[in-house]
Tab-separated table of C-alpha atoms in Angstrom:
chain	number	residue	atom	x	y	z
A	1	MET	CA	137.568	-47.655	105.752
A	2	ASN	CA	140.766	-49.649	105.288
A	3	ASN	CA	142.020	-50.473	108.766
A	4	THR	CA	145.327	-52.015	107.722
A	5	ALA	CA	148.499	-51.324	109.658
A	6	ARG	CA	150.259	-50.408	106.444
A	7	PRO	CA	151.148	-46.788	105.681
A	8	ALA	CA	149.274	-45.231	102.781
A	9	ALA	CA	150.182	-42.815	100.002
A	10	LEU	CA	148.020	-40.441	97.976
A	11	VAL	CA	149.267	-40.035	94.413
A	12	THR	CA	147.571	-37.359	92.324
A	13	GLY	CA	147.353	-38.213	88.653
A	14	GLY	CA	148.168	-41.739	89.778
A	15	ALA	CA	146.437	-43.674	87.002
A	16	THR	CA	148.675	-42.852	84.037
A	17	ARG	CA	152.271	-42.212	82.983
A	18	LEU	CA	154.630	-41.151	85.792
A	19	GLY	CA	151.844	-41.058	88.364
A	20	LEU	CA	151.077	-44.705	87.651
A	21	ALA	CA	154.768	-45.607	87.955
A	22	PHE	CA	154.898	-43.868	91.349
A	23	SER	CA	151.719	-45.639	92.484
A	24	ASN	CA	153.045	-49.065	91.524
A	25	PHE	CA	156.412	-48.402	93.156
A	26	LEU	CA	154.822	-47.313	96.421
A	27	ALA	CA	152.526	-50.341	96.383
A	28	LYS	CA	155.521	-52.664	95.937
A	29	ALA	CA	157.170	-50.840	98.849
A	30	GLY	CA	154.217	-51.785	101.067
A	31	TYR	CA	151.999	-48.696	100.901
A	32	ASP	CA	148.251	-48.785	100.482
A	33	ILE	CA	147.401	-46.474	97.592
A	34	ALA	CA	144.890	-43.635	97.407
A	35	LEU	CA	144.878	-43.179	93.646
A	36	HIS	CA	143.587	-39.855	92.349
A	37	TYR	CA	142.467	-39.380	88.760
A	38	ASN	CA	140.483	-36.869	86.754
A	39	GLY	CA	139.341	-38.172	83.388
A	40	SER	CA	141.161	-41.510	83.320
A	41	ALA	CA	138.436	-43.629	84.911
A	42	VAL	CA	139.166	-46.786	82.918
A	43	ALA	CA	142.907	-46.521	83.527
A	44	ALA	CA	142.292	-45.882	87.251
A	45	LYS	CA	140.127	-48.994	87.565
A	46	LEU	CA	142.776	-51.135	85.883
A	47	ALA	CA	145.558	-49.572	87.957
A	48	ALA	CA	143.676	-50.281	91.188
A	49	LYS	CA	143.134	-53.908	90.191
A	50	ASN	CA	146.827	-54.392	89.397
A	51	ILE	CA	147.916	-52.652	92.598
A	52	GLU	CA	145.709	-54.836	94.785
A	53	GLU	CA	147.264	-57.910	93.158
A	54	LEU	CA	150.514	-56.732	94.775
A	55	GLY	CA	148.999	-57.438	98.187
A	56	VAL	CA	148.001	-53.929	99.295
A	57	SER	CA	144.754	-51.984	99.260
A	58	CYS	CA	143.918	-49.369	96.631
A	59	ALA	CA	141.012	-46.945	96.437
A	60	THR	CA	140.386	-44.513	93.585
A	61	PHE	CA	139.289	-40.902	93.988
A	62	GLN	CA	138.031	-38.771	91.105
A	63	ALA	CA	138.573	-35.027	91.274
A	64	ASP	CA	139.105	-32.248	88.764
A	65	LEU	CA	141.860	-30.261	90.466
A	66	SER	CA	141.144	-27.266	88.243
A	67	GLU	CA	137.695	-26.904	89.810
A	68	SER	CA	137.322	-28.899	93.049
A	69	ASP	CA	138.497	-28.139	96.584
A	70	PRO	CA	141.782	-30.056	97.030
A	71	ALA	CA	141.199	-30.341	100.792
A	72	LYS	CA	138.232	-32.629	100.111
A	73	LEU	CA	140.564	-35.088	98.394
A	74	ILE	CA	142.767	-35.261	101.495
A	75	ARG	CA	139.739	-35.798	103.717
A	76	LYS	CA	138.364	-38.597	101.553
A	77	ALA	CA	141.751	-40.287	101.229
A	78	SER	CA	142.484	-40.085	104.972
A	79	ASP	CA	138.986	-41.290	105.866
A	80	ASN	CA	139.662	-44.352	103.745
A	81	PHE	CA	143.301	-44.717	104.810
A	82	PRO	CA	143.883	-43.447	108.390
A	83	ASN	CA	147.606	-44.172	108.037
A	84	LEU	CA	148.026	-41.742	105.140
A	85	THR	CA	151.649	-40.620	105.470
A	86	VAL	CA	152.779	-39.765	101.930
A	87	LEU	CA	151.488	-37.231	99.397
A	88	VAL	CA	152.887	-37.260	95.862
A	89	ASN	CA	151.755	-34.218	93.869
A	90	SER	CA	152.119	-35.680	90.388
A	91	ALA	CA	149.015	-34.400	88.574
A	92	SER	CA	149.857	-31.724	86.036
A	93	VAL	CA	148.647	-29.882	82.960
A	94	TYR	CA	151.056	-28.900	80.210
A	95	ASP	CA	150.109	-26.412	77.522
A	96	ALA	CA	152.524	-24.606	75.252
A	97	ALA	CA	152.002	-20.880	74.669
A	98	THR	CA	154.217	-17.831	74.603
A	99	ILE	CA	153.432	-14.903	76.885
A	100	ASP	CA	151.950	-13.094	73.902
A	101	ASN	CA	149.622	-16.011	73.147
A	102	THR	CA	148.597	-16.837	76.721
A	103	THR	CA	144.956	-16.221	77.608
A	104	ILE	CA	143.735	-15.639	81.145
A	105	GLN	CA	141.960	-19.015	80.948
A	106	LEU	CA	145.164	-20.865	80.050
A	107	LEU	CA	147.116	-19.028	82.758
A	108	GLN	CA	144.510	-19.871	85.379
A	109	LYS	CA	144.411	-23.530	84.329
A	110	GLN	CA	148.189	-23.993	84.572
A	111	PHE	CA	148.466	-22.309	87.954
A	112	THR	CA	145.335	-23.914	89.430
A	113	VAL	CA	146.436	-27.486	88.691
A	114	ASN	CA	150.220	-27.135	88.872
A	115	LEU	CA	150.533	-24.803	91.869
A	116	PHE	CA	147.311	-24.040	93.700
A	117	ALA	CA	146.260	-27.703	94.005
A	118	PRO	CA	149.611	-28.922	95.442
A	119	PHE	CA	149.621	-25.867	97.728
A	120	MET	CA	146.183	-26.615	99.168
A	121	LEU	CA	146.738	-30.390	99.226
A	122	THR	CA	149.907	-29.869	101.249
A	123	GLN	CA	148.115	-27.528	103.625
A	124	ALA	CA	145.295	-30.022	104.200
A	125	PHE	CA	147.759	-32.916	104.500
A	126	ALA	CA	149.742	-31.000	107.132
A	127	LYS	CA	146.595	-30.277	109.153
A	128	MET	CA	145.698	-33.953	109.013
A	129	CYS	CA	149.178	-34.917	110.200
A	130	SER	CA	149.008	-32.423	113.073
A	131	ASN	CA	146.111	-34.385	114.532
A	132	ARG	CA	148.312	-37.468	114.815
A	133	ALA	CA	151.337	-37.115	117.080
A	134	ASP	CA	152.670	-40.442	115.814
A	135	LEU	CA	152.417	-39.466	112.153
A	136	LYS	CA	155.460	-38.183	110.255
A	137	GLY	CA	154.407	-36.951	106.836
A	138	ILE	CA	156.243	-36.837	103.527
A	139	VAL	CA	155.327	-34.657	100.543
A	140	ILE	CA	157.003	-35.029	97.160
A	141	ASN	CA	156.219	-32.511	94.409
A	142	ILE	CA	156.844	-33.422	90.787
A	143	LEU	CA	158.397	-30.533	88.879
A	144	ASP	CA	160.148	-30.372	85.496
A	145	ASN	CA	163.791	-29.747	84.657
A	146	LYS	CA	162.505	-26.884	82.491
A	147	ILE	CA	162.507	-24.791	85.671
A	148	SER	CA	166.248	-24.350	84.998
A	149	PHE	CA	165.502	-22.583	81.712
A	150	GLN	CA	163.627	-19.549	80.449
A	151	GLN	CA	161.574	-21.256	77.746
A	152	HIS	CA	158.985	-18.590	77.007
A	153	SER	CA	157.217	-20.960	74.602
A	154	TYR	CA	155.774	-22.569	77.757
A	155	ALA	CA	155.323	-19.352	79.721
A	156	ALA	CA	152.326	-20.166	81.940
A	157	TYR	CA	153.285	-23.802	82.494
A	158	LEU	CA	156.885	-22.956	83.313
A	159	LEU	CA	155.962	-20.157	85.711
A	160	SER	CA	153.600	-22.503	87.548
A	161	LYS	CA	156.336	-25.134	87.951
A	162	LYS	CA	158.944	-22.550	89.002
A	163	SER	CA	156.464	-21.383	91.630
A	164	LEU	CA	155.935	-24.967	92.806
A	165	ALA	CA	159.706	-25.256	93.246
A	166	ASP	CA	159.697	-22.147	95.442
A	167	PHE	CA	156.695	-23.483	97.338
A	168	THR	CA	158.656	-26.684	98.058
A	169	HIS	CA	161.326	-24.615	99.828
A	170	LEU	CA	158.830	-22.475	101.737
A	171	ALA	CA	156.683	-25.376	102.870
A	172	ALA	CA	159.703	-27.432	103.946
A	173	ILE	CA	160.616	-24.686	106.405
A	174	GLU	CA	157.108	-24.089	107.699
A	175	TYR	CA	156.186	-27.722	108.253
A	176	ALA	CA	159.479	-29.028	109.650
A	177	PRO	CA	160.149	-31.069	111.678
A	178	SER	CA	156.924	-33.091	111.450
A	179	ILE	CA	156.738	-33.169	107.637
A	180	ARG	CA	159.524	-33.488	105.078
A	181	ILE	CA	158.802	-31.779	101.764
A	182	ASN	CA	160.955	-32.333	98.675
A	183	ALA	CA	160.613	-32.412	94.902
A	184	ILE	CA	161.766	-34.281	91.813
A	185	ALA	CA	162.456	-32.477	88.531
A	186	PRO	CA	162.456	-35.020	85.671
A	187	GLY	CA	164.162	-34.463	82.346
A	188	VAL	CA	163.771	-36.429	79.094
A	189	ILE	CA	162.398	-39.646	80.550
A	190	LEU	CA	158.806	-40.273	79.492
A	191	PRO	CA	158.107	-37.984	76.504
A	192	GLY	CA	154.628	-37.658	75.081
A	193	ALA	CA	153.557	-39.941	72.254
A	194	GLU	CA	153.648	-36.989	69.863
A	195	ARG	CA	157.418	-36.564	70.281
A	196	THR	CA	159.235	-38.008	67.267
A	197	SER	CA	162.454	-40.007	67.287
A	198	ASP	CA	164.360	-37.217	65.544
A	199	TYR	CA	163.144	-34.765	68.190
A	200	LEU	CA	164.354	-37.068	70.971
A	201	ALA	CA	167.725	-37.527	69.257
A	202	TRP	CA	168.039	-33.745	69.060
A	203	ARG	CA	167.160	-33.360	72.754
A	204	ILE	CA	169.684	-36.011	73.770
A	205	GLN	CA	172.459	-34.008	72.113
A	206	GLY	CA	171.813	-31.325	74.730
A	207	ILE	CA	172.160	-33.762	77.642
A	208	PRO	CA	175.707	-34.083	79.037
A	209	LEU	CA	175.236	-37.822	79.680
A	210	ARG	CA	174.040	-38.197	76.058
A	211	LYS	CA	171.151	-40.520	76.779
A	212	GLN	CA	167.472	-40.557	77.593
A	213	GLY	CA	166.513	-41.309	81.159
A	214	LYS	CA	164.371	-44.211	82.337
A	215	VAL	CA	161.393	-44.310	84.668
A	216	GLU	CA	163.552	-46.394	87.012
A	217	HIS	CA	165.790	-43.354	87.498
A	218	LEU	CA	162.821	-41.396	88.863
A	219	LEU	CA	161.748	-44.295	91.074
A	220	SER	CA	165.251	-44.374	92.542
A	221	ALA	CA	164.925	-40.659	93.295
A	222	LEU	CA	161.506	-41.224	94.859
A	223	ASN	CA	162.906	-43.975	97.056
A	224	TYR	CA	165.769	-41.727	98.193
A	225	LEU	CA	163.409	-38.946	99.219
A	226	LEU	CA	161.132	-41.413	100.993
A	227	THR	CA	163.842	-43.088	103.014
A	228	ASN	CA	166.427	-40.410	103.792
A	229	GLU	CA	165.095	-38.843	106.980
A	230	PHE	CA	167.675	-36.027	106.974
A	231	VAL	CA	166.597	-34.468	103.659
A	232	THR	CA	163.972	-31.752	103.284
A	233	GLY	CA	163.434	-28.714	101.066
A	234	GLN	CA	165.448	-30.243	98.237
A	235	ILE	CA	164.823	-30.511	94.506
A	236	LEU	CA	166.325	-33.677	93.078
A	237	THR	CA	166.882	-33.059	89.365
A	238	VAL	CA	166.959	-36.270	87.334
A	239	ASP	CA	167.882	-35.191	83.815
A	240	GLY	CA	171.379	-36.351	82.897
A	241	GLY	CA	172.734	-32.864	83.582
A	242	GLU	CA	170.592	-31.113	80.974
A	243	GLY	CA	169.318	-28.518	83.428
A	244	MET	CA	172.802	-27.284	84.314
A	245	ASP	CA	174.194	-27.229	80.777
A	246	HIS	CA	173.412	-23.608	79.936
A	247	GLN	CA	176.708	-21.800	79.683
A	248	GLY	CA	175.420	-18.866	77.664
A	249	LEU	CA	177.341	-17.309	74.798
A	250	ASN	CA	180.898	-16.094	75.316
A	251	ALA	CA	183.797	-14.599	73.361
A	252	GLU	CA	185.788	-17.837	73.150
A	253	GLN	CA	182.892	-19.633	71.497
A	254	PHE	CA	182.521	-16.739	69.062
A	255	ASN	CA	186.248	-16.828	68.208
A	256	GLU	CA	186.162	-20.595	67.725
A	257	LYS	CA	183.232	-20.289	65.352
A	258	LYS	CA	185.103	-17.632	63.370
A	259	GLY	CA	188.298	-19.715	63.357
A	260	LEU	CA	190.211	-17.095	65.330
């Protein structure tokens, strides 16, 4: 058990990509880190080493959120870090498929990892917090700015993230005032390695600010939600305005196209 006086944060999917960025940021902010991973054992070991060089403690926890009981992860993390005060639900699966091409297995996978796990983690985290009168908890769910759209090419994934957005609102009401629950919806910030430069240029044309975001923009959002004690039940969209730029078709656009 780590008996430090520092607060601690559990970051799911904390060994790679955005989860790793969140873990490092929280460590620099003075949090001990409970770093969850699934298959990224090597990356988790390296991440823990680098985090501890920042002067805080880090312990890694392996769990397949598509199969294991999420409550066990909270118990293990809190046993190791009694001052666990922050939960960042960053772990996610992302599979493209239209409704017509979605199997029951794919649907179950998307919802189990992207919705059911954060749901049950939050529940277990809240129960843990209730046993400590001095503990004020913070939960931050990581969404996707795609929740603003109806992109049926990602039907199961998108439905799971839309549901997580609704869960953020519901849970914020139920667990106030002892726990603040918010979310971040990133846009084009850390695209997968398979995304080509011409694809990114095309995406940027649909962003009102006409640029790709940076990880630092998400860390700024994370810091805001951590430190502003009068904010709960909010979704902070960090996407350069892309999620609100969906005017739909109208007669004036049609006339302009026709030269009328």
